[in-house]
C-alpha positions as a printed Julia matrix, in Angstrom:
147×3 Matrix{Float64}:
 140.43  61.58  161.47
 141.26  64.97  162.88
 137.74  65.86  164.04
 135.31  63.68  165.95
 131.77  64.48  167.02
 130.93  63.67  170.61
 127.61  62.7   172.15
 127.79  65.18  175.01
 124.83  67.06  176.49
 123.39  69.9   174.45
 123.81  73.28  176.07
 120.35  74.37  177.29
 118.72  77.34  175.57
 118.53  79.11  178.92
 122.35  79.06  179.09
 122.81  79.91  175.4
 120.5   82.9   175.88
 123.13  84.39  178.21
 125.76  84.44  175.44
 126.64  87.89  174.11
 126.45  87.86  170.3
 127.7   91.45  170.01
 131.22  90.44  169.0
 132.58  93.98  169.26
 132.01  93.85  173.04
 134.62  91.12  173.47
 138.16  92.08  174.43
 140.72  89.99  172.58
 142.73  88.06  175.2
 144.69  85.95  172.72
 144.75  85.6   168.99
 146.62  85.22  165.78
 145.84  84.73  162.13
 146.47  88.32  161.06
 143.68  89.59  163.28
 141.01  87.19  162.03
 141.14  85.01  165.18
 140.6   85.96  168.79
 139.99  84.15  172.04
 138.13  85.8   174.89
 136.67  84.85  178.23
 134.48  87.94  178.45
 130.85  87.07  179.22
 131.73  83.4   179.8
 130.54  83.01  183.4
 127.35  81.04  182.63
 128.98  78.98  179.86
 132.05  78.18  181.95
 129.91  77.18  184.93
 127.57  74.97  182.88
 130.42  73.32  180.95
 132.38  72.62  184.15
 129.29  71.06  185.73
 128.25  69.02  182.68
 131.27  68.44  180.44
 134.58  68.66  182.32
 135.19  70.37  185.64
 138.95  70.78  185.11
 138.71  72.7   181.85
 138.26  76.44  181.45
 135.65  77.45  178.88
 135.68  80.58  176.76
 134.95  81.78  173.22
 136.78  81.87  169.93
 135.78  84.41  167.32
 136.89  84.06  163.69
 136.27  87.07  161.43
 137.33  85.68  158.06
 139.38  82.81  156.73
 142.03  81.58  159.14
 145.36  80.6   157.63
 147.11  77.29  158.11
 148.57  77.04  161.62
 149.04  74.89  164.69
 147.49  76.2   167.89
 149.89  78.04  170.15
 150.54  77.5   173.83
 151.12  73.79  173.46
 147.46  73.01  172.75
 147.17  69.44  171.54
 143.41  68.91  171.48
 140.42  71.26  171.66
 136.82  70.6   172.51
 134.42  73.02  170.83
 130.74  73.74  170.47
 130.04  75.74  167.33
 127.43  78.48  167.82
 127.74  80.37  164.51
 129.26  78.72  161.43
 130.36  81.86  159.6
 128.54  80.82  156.44
 126.93  77.91  154.65
 130.1   76.16  153.46
 132.8   77.01  155.99
 135.34  74.22  156.33
 138.08  73.29  158.74
 140.96  71.8   156.79
 143.84  69.74  158.15
 147.24  69.54  156.46
 150.41  67.49  156.57
 153.57  69.11  157.92
 154.36  70.45  154.43
 151.3   72.73  154.85
 150.1   71.87  151.33
 148.95  68.24  151.44
 145.29  68.26  152.47
 144.55  65.47  154.94
 140.92  66.18  155.78
 138.25  68.8   155.06
 135.26  69.02  157.42
 132.19  71.27  157.39
 131.28  71.29  161.07
 127.7   71.16  162.24
 126.52  73.94  164.55
 125.22  73.22  168.05
 127.13  70.0   168.44
 130.24  69.06  170.35
 133.38  68.08  168.5
 136.98  67.46  169.39
 139.82  68.39  167.07
 143.55  67.82  166.85
 144.83  71.36  167.26
 148.47  70.25  167.09
 148.02  69.32  163.41
 148.3   72.09  160.82
 144.79  73.35  160.13
 142.9   76.38  158.86
 139.39  77.64  158.26
 138.13  78.57  154.8
 134.89  79.93  153.37
 133.93  82.41  156.11
 131.49  84.73  154.37
 132.05  88.47  154.34
 130.35  90.12  157.29
 129.79  86.81  159.11
 131.47  85.46  162.23
 132.47  81.92  163.15
 131.79  81.79  166.88
 132.29  78.87  169.24
 132.7   77.81  172.83
 136.06  76.18  173.37
 138.13  74.43  175.96
 141.65  73.05  175.75
 141.61  69.32  176.5
 145.33  68.59  176.49
 148.31  70.87  176.24
 151.98  70.92  177.04
């Protein structure tokens, strides 16, 4: 398995209500995927504070924004494992797919549930498919382990 759901505390609505859903306001701090993926820590103060108090105090919490399908890749920066909380799915049948090193052999396909914590092996080739036109896949993320 390349994704596992975790029984961690739900983020309270009062904290989620502080999240900026105007994606054009975010400044891309890191990204790849031909411009479809970006990472930003804009507007993350409440989320970072809550996650450090309730999930892991040594992780830094920010947002990932996916604006279309994301090609097969391994996360950069030595990221081995990511913890994410999906806020917006990007559509009704968006899947995260994991591949063998040949980048063609499908190992696992998962349609992630929104508003739940999951951990994924970011050092395995993976991609996102099925993001609907005009929709955004938006999540809170923290890097668990990295080189």
